[in-house]
PDB file of C-alpha atoms and ligand atoms in Angstrom:
ATOM      1  CA  MET A   1      12.824   1.852   7.361  1.00 71.00           C
ATOM      2  CA  SER A   2      13.759  -1.832   7.095  1.00 75.00           C
ATOM      3  CA  PRO A   3      11.194  -4.457   8.272  1.00 71.00           C
ATOM      4  CA  ALA A   4      13.207  -5.105  11.473  1.00 77.00           C
ATOM      5  CA  GLU A   5      12.932  -1.484  12.537  1.00 79.00           C
ATOM      6  CA  GLN A   6      10.373  -0.205  15.040  1.00 80.00           C
ATOM      7  CA  GLN A   7       8.261   2.982  14.751  1.00 93.00           C
ATOM      8  CA  GLN A   8       8.866   3.893  18.371  1.00 96.00           C
ATOM      9  CA  VAL A   9      10.637   2.239  21.293  1.00 97.00           C
ATOM     10  CA  THR A  10      10.341   2.896  25.041  1.00 98.00           C
ATOM     11  CA  VAL A  11      12.970   1.441  27.352  1.00 98.00           C
ATOM     12  CA  PHE A  12      13.579   1.261  31.098  1.00 98.00           C
ATOM     13  CA  ALA A  13      17.118   1.160  32.524  1.00 98.00           C
ATOM     14  CA  PRO A  14      17.425   0.176  36.191  1.00 98.00           C
ATOM     15  CA  ALA A  15      19.398   1.598  39.099  1.00 98.00           C
ATOM     16  CA  THR A  16      22.602  -0.187  40.054  1.00 98.00           C
ATOM     17  CA  VAL A  17      24.776  -0.691  43.115  1.00 98.00           C
ATOM     18  CA  ALA A  18      28.432  -0.286  42.147  1.00 98.00           C
ATOM     19  CA  ASN A  19      31.493  -1.506  44.071  1.00 98.00           C
ATOM     20  CA  VAL A  20      29.458  -3.918  46.280  1.00 98.00           C
ATOM     21  CA  ALA A  21      31.871  -3.023  49.112  1.00 98.00           C
ATOM     22  CA  CYS A  22      35.056  -4.849  48.130  1.00 98.00           C
ATOM     23  CA  GLY A  23      34.911  -4.414  44.336  1.00 98.00           C
ATOM     24  CA  TYR A  24      35.779  -0.753  43.788  1.00 98.00           C
ATOM     25  CA  ASP A  25      35.183  -0.038  40.081  1.00 98.00           C
ATOM     26  CA  VAL A  26      35.030  -3.777  39.231  1.00 98.00           C
ATOM     27  CA  LEU A  27      31.747  -5.114  40.628  1.00 98.00           C
ATOM     28  CA  GLY A  28      28.111  -4.032  40.433  1.00 98.00           C
ATOM     29  CA  PHE A  29      24.546  -5.331  40.429  1.00 98.00           C
ATOM     30  CA  ALA A  30      21.191  -4.109  39.164  1.00 98.00           C
ATOM     31  CA  ILE A  31      18.011  -3.668  41.203  1.00 98.00           C
ATOM     32  CA  ASN A  32      14.421  -3.537  39.937  1.00 98.00           C
ATOM     33  CA  GLU A  33      13.616   0.100  40.745  1.00 97.00           C
ATOM     34  CA  PRO A  34      14.063   3.020  40.406  1.00 97.00           C
ATOM     35  CA  GLY A  35      15.332   3.652  36.880  1.00 97.00           C
ATOM     36  CA  ASP A  36      15.198   5.950  33.874  1.00 97.00           C
ATOM     37  CA  PHE A  37      12.994   5.813  30.771  1.00 98.00           C
ATOM     38  CA  VAL A  38      13.956   6.785  27.238  1.00 98.00           C
ATOM     39  CA  VAL A  39      11.582   6.962  24.256  1.00 98.00           C
ATOM     40  CA  VAL A  40      12.870   7.132  20.670  1.00 98.00           C
ATOM     41  CA  ARG A  41      11.053   7.440  17.349  1.00 97.00           C
ATOM     42  CA  HIS A  42      11.885   8.086  13.717  1.00 97.00           C
ATOM     43  CA  SER A  43      11.777  11.618  12.370  1.00 96.00           C
ATOM     44  CA  ASP A  44      11.968  13.234   8.922  1.00 95.00           C
ATOM     45  CA  LYS A  45      14.557  15.734  10.163  1.00 96.00           C
ATOM     46  CA  PRO A  46      18.068  14.289   9.884  1.00 96.00           C
ATOM     47  CA  GLY A  47      20.165  13.783  13.028  1.00 97.00           C
ATOM     48  CA  LEU A  48      19.430  12.921  16.652  1.00 97.00           C
ATOM     49  CA  ARG A  49      17.343  15.457  18.574  1.00 98.00           C
ATOM     50  CA  ILE A  50      16.304  15.435  22.231  1.00 98.00           C
ATOM     51  CA  THR A  51      12.744  16.753  22.157  1.00 97.00           C
ATOM     52  CA  ALA A  52      11.789  16.425  25.838  1.00 96.00           C
ATOM     53  CA  ILE A  53      13.377  15.793  29.223  1.00 97.00           C
ATOM     54  CA  THR A  54      11.300  15.343  32.375  1.00 96.00           C
ATOM     55  CA  GLY A  55      12.226  14.724  36.014  1.00 94.00           C
ATOM     56  CA  ASP A  56      15.537  16.605  35.847  1.00 91.00           C
ATOM     57  CA  ASP A  57      14.473  19.979  37.281  1.00 91.00           C
ATOM     58  CA  GLY A  58      15.778  21.554  34.094  1.00 91.00           C
ATOM     59  CA  LYS A  59      19.356  20.416  34.852  1.00 92.00           C
ATOM     60  CA  LEU A  60      20.070  18.308  31.784  1.00 93.00           C
ATOM     61  CA  PRO A  61      21.125  19.721  28.393  1.00 95.00           C
ATOM     62  CA  THR A  62      19.002  18.953  25.349  1.00 96.00           C
ATOM     63  CA  ASP A  63      22.075  19.122  23.116  1.00 97.00           C
ATOM     64  CA  PRO A  64      22.640  15.386  22.426  1.00 97.00           C
ATOM     65  CA  SER A  65      26.414  15.832  22.373  1.00 96.00           C
ATOM     66  CA  LYS A  66      26.298  17.087  25.976  1.00 96.00           C
ATOM     67  CA  ASN A  67      23.710  14.671  27.357  1.00 95.00           C
ATOM     68  CA  THR A  68      24.616  11.162  28.617  1.00 97.00           C
ATOM     69  CA  ALA A  69      21.760   9.439  26.772  1.00 98.00           C
ATOM     70  CA  GLY A  70      22.507  11.521  23.678  1.00 98.00           C
ATOM     71  CA  VAL A  71      26.248  10.830  23.762  1.00 98.00           C
ATOM     72  CA  SER A  72      25.801   7.052  23.961  1.00 98.00           C
ATOM     73  CA  ALA A  73      23.211   7.100  21.150  1.00 98.00           C
ATOM     74  CA  LEU A  74      25.371   9.360  18.964  1.00 98.00           C
ATOM     75  CA  ASP A  75      28.418   7.186  19.566  1.00 98.00           C
ATOM     76  CA  LEU A  76      26.461   4.124  18.462  1.00 98.00           C
ATOM     77  CA  LEU A  77      25.066   5.876  15.359  1.00 98.00           C
ATOM     78  CA  HIS A  78      28.558   7.100  14.503  1.00 98.00           C
ATOM     79  CA  HIS A  79      29.922   3.560  14.798  1.00 98.00           C
ATOM     80  CA  LEU A  80      27.184   2.327  12.451  1.00 98.00           C
ATOM     81  CA  GLY A  81      27.695   5.191   9.976  1.00 97.00           C
ATOM     82  CA  MET A  82      24.132   6.401  10.594  1.00 96.00           C
ATOM     83  CA  THR A  83      24.551   9.858  12.109  1.00 94.00           C
ATOM     84  CA  ASP A  84      22.222  11.402   9.516  1.00 94.00           C
ATOM     85  CA  ARG A  85      19.321   9.201  10.641  1.00 95.00           C
ATOM     86  CA  GLY A  86      16.374  11.301  11.835  1.00 97.00           C
ATOM     87  CA  ILE A  87      15.646  10.245  15.431  1.00 98.00           C
ATOM     88  CA  GLU A  88      13.735  12.014  18.218  1.00 98.00           C
ATOM     89  CA  MET A  89      14.554  11.129  21.820  1.00 98.00           C
ATOM     90  CA  GLU A  90      12.663  11.806  25.063  1.00 98.00           C
ATOM     91  CA  ILE A  91      14.356  11.258  28.437  1.00 98.00           C
ATOM     92  CA  HIS A  92      12.338  10.694  31.598  1.00 97.00           C
ATOM     93  CA  LYS A  93      14.592  10.800  34.671  1.00 97.00           C
ATOM     94  CA  ARG A  94      13.075   8.829  37.491  1.00 95.00           C
ATOM     95  CA  MET A  95      16.007   8.718  39.845  1.00 92.00           C
ATOM     96  CA  PRO A  96      17.946  11.440  41.610  1.00 91.00           C
ATOM     97  CA  PHE A  97      21.311  12.810  40.475  1.00 89.00           C
ATOM     98  CA  GLY A  98      24.382  12.196  42.611  1.00 91.00           C
ATOM     99  CA  SER A  99      22.532   9.437  44.465  1.00 95.00           C
ATOM    100  CA  GLY A 100      24.963   6.536  44.159  1.00 96.00           C
ATOM    101  CA  LEU A 101      22.339   4.610  42.225  1.00 98.00           C
ATOM    102  CA  GLY A 102      23.952   4.883  38.806  1.00 97.00           C
ATOM    103  CA  SER A 103      21.665   7.619  37.505  1.00 96.00           C
ATOM    104  CA  SER A 104      23.910   8.767  34.650  1.00 95.00           C
ATOM    105  CA  ALA A 105      24.735   5.162  33.746  1.00 97.00           C
ATOM    106  CA  ALA A 106      21.016   4.364  33.467  1.00 98.00           C
ATOM    107  CA  SER A 107      20.440   7.234  31.035  1.00 97.00           C
ATOM    108  CA  ALA A 108      23.533   6.297  29.031  1.00 98.00           C
ATOM    109  CA  VAL A 109      22.462   2.660  28.771  1.00 98.00           C
ATOM    110  CA  ALA A 110      18.888   3.604  27.902  1.00 98.00           C
ATOM    111  CA  GLY A 111      20.022   5.941  25.106  1.00 98.00           C
ATOM    112  CA  ALA A 112      22.167   3.392  23.297  1.00 98.00           C
ATOM    113  CA  TYR A 113      19.781   0.487  23.879  1.00 98.00           C
ATOM    114  CA  ALA A 114      16.698   2.381  22.707  1.00 98.00           C
ATOM    115  CA  VAL A 115      18.329   3.577  19.470  1.00 98.00           C
ATOM    116  CA  ASN A 116      19.744   0.107  18.766  1.00 98.00           C
ATOM    117  CA  LYS A 117      16.229  -1.376  19.115  1.00 97.00           C
ATOM    118  CA  LEU A 118      14.679   1.354  16.952  1.00 97.00           C
ATOM    119  CA  ILE A 119      16.998   0.681  14.034  1.00 96.00           C
ATOM    120  CA  GLY A 120      16.414  -3.083  14.033  1.00 96.00           C
ATOM    121  CA  GLU A 121      18.896  -4.218  16.681  1.00 97.00           C
ATOM    122  CA  PRO A 122      22.103  -4.452  14.640  1.00 97.00           C
ATOM    123  CA  LEU A 123      24.150  -5.011  17.822  1.00 98.00           C
ATOM    124  CA  SER A 124      23.718  -7.352  20.783  1.00 97.00           C
ATOM    125  CA  LYS A 125      23.266  -5.999  24.308  1.00 97.00           C
ATOM    126  CA  LYS A 126      26.843  -6.818  25.203  1.00 96.00           C
ATOM    127  CA  GLN A 127      28.148  -5.057  22.092  1.00 98.00           C
ATOM    128  CA  LEU A 128      26.469  -1.855  23.305  1.00 98.00           C
ATOM    129  CA  LEU A 129      28.732  -1.669  26.362  1.00 98.00           C
ATOM    130  CA  PRO A 130      31.417   0.636  24.890  1.00 98.00           C
ATOM    131  CA  PHE A 131      28.802   3.098  23.595  1.00 98.00           C
ATOM    132  CA  ALA A 132      26.958   3.244  26.910  1.00 98.00           C
ATOM    133  CA  MET A 133      30.350   3.730  28.581  1.00 97.00           C
ATOM    134  CA  GLN A 134      31.008   6.823  26.454  1.00 96.00           C
ATOM    135  CA  GLY A 135      27.729   8.328  27.689  1.00 95.00           C
ATOM    136  CA  GLU A 136      28.531   7.560  31.322  1.00 94.00           C
ATOM    137  CA  ALA A 137      32.093   8.900  30.997  1.00 93.00           C
ATOM    138  CA  SER A 138      30.729  12.150  29.557  1.00 92.00           C
ATOM    139  CA  ALA A 139      28.881  12.641  32.869  1.00 88.00           C
ATOM    140  CA  ASP A 140      31.447  11.768  35.513  1.00 80.00           C
ATOM    141  CA  GLY A 141      34.716  11.941  33.567  1.00 84.00           C
ATOM    142  CA  ALA A 142      35.819   8.488  34.735  1.00 88.00           C
ATOM    143  CA  TRP A 143      35.840   5.137  32.946  1.00 93.00           C
ATOM    144  CA  HIS A 144      34.372   2.387  35.094  1.00 95.00           C
ATOM    145  CA  ALA A 145      31.754  -0.142  34.010  1.00 97.00           C
ATOM    146  CA  ASP A 146      30.448  -1.130  37.451  1.00 98.00           C
ATOM    147  CA  ASN A 147      27.164   0.768  36.898  1.00 98.00           C
ATOM    148  CA  VAL A 148      26.834   0.566  33.109  1.00 98.00           C
ATOM    149  CA  GLY A 149      27.632  -3.179  33.001  1.00 98.00           C
ATOM    150  CA  PRO A 150      24.872  -4.407  35.330  1.00 98.00           C
ATOM    151  CA  CYS A 151      22.401  -1.766  34.106  1.00 98.00           C
ATOM    152  CA  LEU A 152      22.817  -3.065  30.561  1.00 98.00           C
ATOM    153  CA  LEU A 153      23.142  -6.796  31.203  1.00 98.00           C
ATOM    154  CA  GLY A 154      21.390  -7.280  34.549  1.00 98.00           C
ATOM    155  CA  GLY A 155      22.616  -9.511  37.343  1.00 98.00           C
ATOM    156  CA  ILE A 156      25.937  -9.149  39.137  1.00 98.00           C
ATOM    157  CA  ILE A 157      28.722  -8.100  36.807  1.00 98.00           C
ATOM    158  CA  PHE A 158      32.442  -8.446  37.450  1.00 98.00           C
ATOM    159  CA  ILE A 159      34.801  -6.311  35.387  1.00 98.00           C
ATOM    160  CA  ARG A 160      38.239  -7.850  35.063  1.00 98.00           C
ATOM    161  CA  ASP A 161      39.521  -4.834  33.147  1.00 98.00           C
ATOM    162  CA  ASN A 162      37.741  -1.536  32.596  1.00 97.00           C
ATOM    163  CA  GLU A 163      39.913  -0.448  29.651  1.00 96.00           C
ATOM    164  CA  GLU A 164      39.339  -3.676  27.749  1.00 97.00           C
ATOM    165  CA  LEU A 165      35.744  -3.906  29.030  1.00 97.00           C
ATOM    166  CA  ASP A 166      36.381  -7.534  29.843  1.00 98.00           C
ATOM    167  CA  VAL A 167      33.244  -8.347  31.845  1.00 98.00           C
ATOM    168  CA  ALA A 168      31.717 -11.523  33.275  1.00 98.00           C
ATOM    169  CA  GLU A 169      28.206 -12.260  34.533  1.00 97.00           C
ATOM    170  CA  LEU A 170      28.309 -13.948  37.939  1.00 98.00           C
ATOM    171  CA  PRO A 171      25.779 -16.459  39.207  1.00 98.00           C
ATOM    172  CA  VAL A 172      23.118 -14.967  41.491  1.00 97.00           C
ATOM    173  CA  PRO A 173      22.007 -17.045  44.494  1.00 98.00           C
ATOM    174  CA  ASP A 174      18.207 -17.493  44.379  1.00 96.00           C
ATOM    175  CA  ASN A 175      17.433 -15.847  47.689  1.00 97.00           C
ATOM    176  CA  LEU A 176      19.815 -12.906  47.497  1.00 98.00           C
ATOM    177  CA  TRP A 177      18.030  -9.583  48.081  1.00 98.00           C
ATOM    178  CA  ALA A 178      19.190  -6.014  48.420  1.00 98.00           C
ATOM    179  CA  ALA A 179      17.970  -3.261  50.714  1.00 98.00           C
ATOM    180  CA  VAL A 180      19.029   0.092  49.278  1.00 98.00           C
ATOM    181  CA  VAL A 181      18.341   3.383  51.059  1.00 98.00           C
ATOM    182  CA  HIS A 182      18.930   6.790  49.525  1.00 98.00           C
ATOM    183  CA  PRO A 183      19.253   9.652  52.010  1.00 98.00           C
ATOM    184  CA  ASP A 184      18.263  12.958  50.418  1.00 97.00           C
ATOM    185  CA  ILE A 185      21.674  14.544  49.926  1.00 96.00           C
ATOM    186  CA  GLU A 186      23.743  14.761  46.753  1.00 94.00           C
ATOM    187  CA  ILE A 187      27.336  13.573  46.403  1.00 95.00           C
ATOM    188  CA  LEU A 188      29.212  14.259  43.202  1.00 92.00           C
ATOM    189  CA  THR A 189      31.024  11.134  42.026  1.00 91.00           C
ATOM    190  CA  ARG A 190      33.999  13.308  41.088  1.00 91.00           C
ATOM    191  CA  VAL A 191      34.286  14.575  44.672  1.00 93.00           C
ATOM    192  CA  ALA A 192      33.868  11.094  46.144  1.00 96.00           C
ATOM    193  CA  ARG A 193      36.657   9.832  43.865  1.00 95.00           C
ATOM    194  CA  GLU A 194      38.981  12.723  44.690  1.00 95.00           C
ATOM    195  CA  ILE A 195      38.916  11.995  48.439  1.00 97.00           C
ATOM    196  CA  LEU A 196      40.247   8.473  47.940  1.00 97.00           C
ATOM    197  CA  ALA A 197      43.900   7.739  48.729  1.00 96.00           C
ATOM    198  CA  LYS A 198      46.061   7.503  45.623  1.00 95.00           C
ATOM    199  CA  ASP A 199      48.170   4.712  47.156  1.00 97.00           C
ATOM    200  CA  ILE A 200      46.976   1.988  49.470  1.00 96.00           C
ATOM    201  CA  PRO A 201      48.992  -0.057  51.966  1.00 97.00           C
ATOM    202  CA  LEU A 202      49.817  -3.597  50.899  1.00 98.00           C
ATOM    203  CA  ARG A 203      47.892  -4.902  53.918  1.00 98.00           C
ATOM    204  CA  ASN A 204      44.686  -3.185  52.730  1.00 98.00           C
ATOM    205  CA  ALA A 205      45.172  -4.392  49.167  1.00 98.00           C
ATOM    206  CA  THR A 206      45.573  -7.963  50.432  1.00 98.00           C
ATOM    207  CA  GLN A 207      42.432  -7.703  52.567  1.00 98.00           C
ATOM    208  CA  GLN A 208      40.412  -6.226  49.723  1.00 98.00           C
ATOM    209  CA  ILE A 209      41.544  -8.914  47.262  1.00 98.00           C
ATOM    210  CA  GLY A 210      40.696 -11.604  49.830  1.00 98.00           C
ATOM    211  CA  ASN A 211      37.222 -10.193  50.337  1.00 98.00           C
ATOM    212  CA  LEU A 212      36.576  -9.746  46.619  1.00 98.00           C
ATOM    213  CA  GLY A 213      37.636 -13.338  45.950  1.00 98.00           C
ATOM    214  CA  GLY A 214      35.518 -14.466  48.909  1.00 98.00           C
ATOM    215  CA  LEU A 215      32.470 -12.629  47.606  1.00 98.00           C
ATOM    216  CA  LEU A 216      32.843 -14.191  44.145  1.00 98.00           C
ATOM    217  CA  CYS A 217      33.216 -17.671  45.733  1.00 98.00           C
ATOM    218  CA  GLY A 218      30.164 -17.007  47.913  1.00 98.00           C
ATOM    219  CA  LEU A 219      28.094 -16.043  44.877  1.00 98.00           C
ATOM    220  CA  ILE A 220      29.268 -19.016  42.835  1.00 98.00           C
ATOM    221  CA  GLN A 221      28.589 -21.474  45.684  1.00 98.00           C
ATOM    222  CA  SER A 222      25.417 -19.747  46.995  1.00 98.00           C
ATOM    223  CA  ASP A 223      27.233 -19.562  50.332  1.00 98.00           C
ATOM    224  CA  TYR A 224      25.472 -16.713  52.141  1.00 98.00           C
ATOM    225  CA  ALA A 225      27.812 -16.847  55.149  1.00 98.00           C
ATOM    226  CA  MET A 226      30.837 -16.443  52.862  1.00 98.00           C
ATOM    227  CA  ILE A 227      29.095 -13.558  51.075  1.00 98.00           C
ATOM    228  CA  GLY A 228      28.512 -11.928  54.465  1.00 98.00           C
ATOM    229  CA  ARG A 229      32.116 -12.398  55.626  1.00 98.00           C
ATOM    230  CA  SER A 230      33.342 -10.807  52.402  1.00 98.00           C
ATOM    231  CA  ILE A 231      31.293  -7.592  52.283  1.00 98.00           C
ATOM    232  CA  HIS A 232      33.969  -5.293  53.695  1.00 98.00           C
ATOM    233  CA  ASP A 233      35.584  -2.319  52.042  1.00 98.00           C
ATOM    234  CA  VAL A 234      38.887  -1.174  53.532  1.00 98.00           C
ATOM    235  CA  ILE A 235      39.681   1.200  50.655  1.00 98.00           C
ATOM    236  CA  ALA A 236      36.800   3.554  49.749  1.00 98.00           C
ATOM    237  CA  GLU A 237      34.337   3.231  52.646  1.00 98.00           C
ATOM    238  CA  PRO A 238      36.626   4.547  55.425  1.00 97.00           C
ATOM    239  CA  ARG A 239      37.123   7.798  53.487  1.00 97.00           C
ATOM    240  CA  ARG A 240      33.685   8.195  51.956  1.00 98.00           C
ATOM    241  CA  GLN A 241      31.645   7.437  55.079  1.00 98.00           C
ATOM    242  CA  LYS A 242      32.319  11.006  56.274  1.00 97.00           C
ATOM    243  CA  LEU A 243      30.077  12.278  53.472  1.00 97.00           C
ATOM    244  CA  ILE A 244      27.096  10.245  54.714  1.00 98.00           C
ATOM    245  CA  PRO A 245      25.447  11.356  57.993  1.00 98.00           C
ATOM    246  CA  ASP A 246      25.304   8.603  60.652  1.00 98.00           C
ATOM    247  CA  PHE A 247      26.830   6.059  58.267  1.00 98.00           C
ATOM    248  CA  TYR A 248      28.177   3.784  60.999  1.00 98.00           C
ATOM    249  CA  LYS A 249      24.919   4.035  62.954  1.00 98.00           C
ATOM    250  CA  ALA A 250      23.079   2.857  59.824  1.00 98.00           C
ATOM    251  CA  LYS A 251      25.622   0.068  59.374  1.00 98.00           C
ATOM    252  CA  ARG A 252      25.193  -1.137  62.961  1.00 98.00           C
ATOM    253  CA  ALA A 253      21.400  -1.014  62.578  1.00 98.00           C
ATOM    254  CA  ALA A 254      21.547  -3.044  59.343  1.00 98.00           C
ATOM    255  CA  MET A 255      23.834  -5.686  60.842  1.00 98.00           C
ATOM    256  CA  ALA A 256      21.714  -5.891  64.020  1.00 98.00           C
ATOM    257  CA  ALA A 257      18.667  -6.474  61.800  1.00 98.00           C
ATOM    258  CA  GLY A 258      20.403  -9.461  60.211  1.00 98.00           C
ATOM    259  CA  ALA A 259      22.015  -8.108  57.015  1.00 98.00           C
ATOM    260  CA  LEU A 260      24.725 -10.228  55.448  1.00 98.00           C
ATOM    261  CA  GLY A 261      26.759  -7.070  54.884  1.00 98.00           C
ATOM    262  CA  PHE A 262      26.403  -3.321  54.422  1.00 98.00           C
ATOM    263  CA  SER A 263      28.324  -0.594  52.617  1.00 98.00           C
ATOM    264  CA  ILE A 264      28.056   2.455  50.360  1.00 98.00           C
ATOM    265  CA  SER A 265      26.271   2.104  47.018  1.00 98.00           C
ATOM    266  CA  GLY A 266      28.668   3.402  44.366  1.00 98.00           C
ATOM    267  CA  ALA A 267      29.989   6.810  45.349  1.00 97.00           C
ATOM    268  CA  GLY A 268      27.081   7.349  47.804  1.00 96.00           C
ATOM    269  CA  PRO A 269      25.117   8.741  49.510  1.00 98.00           C
ATOM    270  CA  SER A 270      22.895   5.679  48.981  1.00 98.00           C
ATOM    271  CA  VAL A 271      23.807   2.713  51.130  1.00 98.00           C
ATOM    272  CA  PHE A 272      22.976  -0.928  50.535  1.00 98.00           C
ATOM    273  CA  ALA A 273      22.754  -4.174  52.427  1.00 98.00           C
ATOM    274  CA  LEU A 274      22.744  -7.653  50.956  1.00 98.00           C
ATOM    275  CA  CYS A 275      20.300  -9.968  52.677  1.00 98.00           C
ATOM    276  CA  GLU A 276      19.149 -13.571  52.579  1.00 98.00           C
ATOM    277  CA  GLY A 277      15.468 -13.422  51.658  1.00 98.00           C
ATOM    278  CA  GLU A 278      12.853 -10.761  51.021  1.00 98.00           C
ATOM    279  CA  GLU A 279      11.563 -10.577  54.584  1.00 98.00           C
ATOM    280  CA  ASN A 280      14.981  -9.872  56.028  1.00 98.00           C
ATOM    281  CA  ALA A 281      15.659  -7.287  53.312  1.00 98.00           C
ATOM    282  CA  HIS A 282      12.526  -5.387  54.430  1.00 98.00           C
ATOM    283  CA  GLN A 283      13.589  -5.543  58.093  1.00 98.00           C
ATOM    284  CA  VAL A 284      17.076  -4.333  57.239  1.00 98.00           C
ATOM    285  CA  GLY A 285      15.804  -1.572  54.942  1.00 98.00           C
ATOM    286  CA  GLU A 286      13.447  -0.306  57.681  1.00 98.00           C
ATOM    287  CA  ALA A 287      16.276  -0.331  60.225  1.00 98.00           C
ATOM    288  CA  ILE A 288      18.522   1.741  57.946  1.00 98.00           C
ATOM    289  CA  ALA A 289      15.730   4.155  56.988  1.00 98.00           C
ATOM    290  CA  LYS A 290      14.925   4.702  60.680  1.00 98.00           C
ATOM    291  CA  VAL A 291      18.475   5.912  61.335  1.00 98.00           C
ATOM    292  CA  PHE A 292      18.312   8.503  58.545  1.00 98.00           C
ATOM    293  CA  SER A 293      14.771   9.571  59.468  1.00 98.00           C
ATOM    294  CA  ALA A 294      15.886  10.167  63.072  1.00 98.00           C
ATOM    295  CA  ILE A 295      18.537  12.727  61.964  1.00 97.00           C
ATOM    296  CA  PRO A 296      16.095  13.903  60.418  1.00 97.00           C
ATOM    297  CA  LEU A 297      16.979  13.179  56.792  1.00 98.00           C
ATOM    298  CA  ASN A 298      14.382  12.266  54.170  1.00 98.00           C
ATOM    299  CA  ASN A 299      15.146   8.976  52.486  1.00 98.00           C
ATOM    300  CA  GLN A 300      13.763   6.487  50.003  1.00 98.00           C
ATOM    301  CA  MET A 301      14.000   2.732  50.469  1.00 98.00           C
ATOM    302  CA  HIS A 302      14.229   0.212  47.623  1.00 98.00           C
ATOM    303  CA  ILE A 303      13.883  -3.486  48.397  1.00 98.00           C
ATOM    304  CA  SER A 304      14.725  -5.713  45.461  1.00 98.00           C
ATOM    305  CA  PRO A 305      16.029  -9.070  44.396  1.00 98.00           C
ATOM    306  CA  ILE A 306      19.013  -8.816  42.073  1.00 98.00           C
ATOM    307  CA  ASN A 307      17.556  -7.642  38.747  1.00 98.00           C
ATOM    308  CA  ARG A 308      18.665 -10.276  36.238  1.00 97.00           C
ATOM    309  CA  GLN A 309      17.424  -8.595  33.078  1.00 98.00           C
ATOM    310  CA  GLY A 310      18.975  -5.139  33.003  1.00 98.00           C
ATOM    311  CA  VAL A 311      17.680  -2.603  30.486  1.00 98.00           C
ATOM    312  CA  ARG A 312      14.468  -3.674  28.740  1.00 98.00           C
ATOM    313  CA  VAL A 313      11.739  -2.553  26.374  1.00 98.00           C
ATOM    314  CA  VAL A 314       8.525  -1.483  28.126  1.00 97.00           C
ATOM    315  CA  ASP A 315       5.077  -0.476  26.823  1.00 96.00           C
ATOM    316  CA  LYS A 316       5.071   3.074  28.092  1.00 95.00           C
ATOM    317  CA  VAL A 317       6.500   5.548  30.578  1.00 93.00           C
ATOM    318  CA  PRO A 318       4.401   5.228  33.748  1.00 92.00           C
ATOM    319  CA  VAL A 319       2.650   8.398  34.872  1.00 86.00           C
ATOM    320  CA  ILE A 320       3.936   9.697  38.228  1.00 81.00           C
ATOM    321  CA  ALA A 321       1.144   9.632  40.816  1.00 70.00           C
TER     322      ALA A 321
HETATM  323  N1  HSE B   1      32.974   2.740  41.189  1.00 62.62           N
HETATM  324  C1  HSE B   1      32.523   4.097  41.132  1.00 62.62           C
HETATM  325  C2  HSE B   1      33.004   4.840  42.361  1.00 62.62           C
HETATM  326  C3  HSE B   1      31.031   4.140  41.066  1.00 62.62           C
HETATM  327  O1  HSE B   1      32.915   4.277  43.443  1.00 62.62           O
HETATM  328  O2  HSE B   1      33.474   5.970  42.226  1.00 62.62           O
HETATM  329  C4  HSE B   1      30.503   5.538  40.931  1.00 62.62           C
HETATM  330  O3  HSE B   1      29.226   5.497  40.403  1.00 62.62           O
END
């Protein structure tokens, strides 16, 4: 072990909202909670081993080559020529699968980031992006950085090109908050991608580009009204809303409560609203949650400013009450 290396590292990788309405596959932001934890430590036995997984109801494989956190860590170790390093990994899932909150991205980011820290941080956070992407792609079979990017780097991330992983961190207006509500159903990202139209009318493309540009301008200029006018998705939302019970009711409730805009978080079923200020975010979150509860559908609400830090080292994995 070199002096820069750690004995053991625990990391937390936050949930993310991908697409942000008008930025299908090219825009995403991180929130403070929930998120996944990964613990890594050195071992005398060569190779990466996953020694424990909690919070997954037994669904996740412990074979590192089949596990998102394992794949991203292995890919990093392979790149560094260190696959024979003895490393033990524990994964503590603290967010639901198929939730639209970037669950697999969080594990993938946590795996690569934790191992990088353990071995003395040879790569920067941004350099870890392709390795975390491999982990995420192993889970949903697609290659989009709109969850992995913000989970790793924090803030609001724009991806000019997913193949090249050409990403930019956007400015975050000080008082921008998110209300995210997860109704207790599961939507497979693969299914939510398959129901999208393969071709889109020129009119829709023009509208979507206008709104995406408008949202970026609104963020850069801290122009909340412009942000609000831009949060519209004419490509994915009209098709995916069918998968989410009372989606339009929830949208009307959020807008009536003063949200700047409302749409589906990633592939759903979670929905999100962007709001000006914490108080309004609580009001909007309650209004959305009330719609799902009335169905009745259990749901969890997360009120958060934009998380600017992304994945980070923490002292320990908190015990679930
Ligand atoms: N941009 C992706 C999608 C996010 O909407 O399919 C999935 O997590």
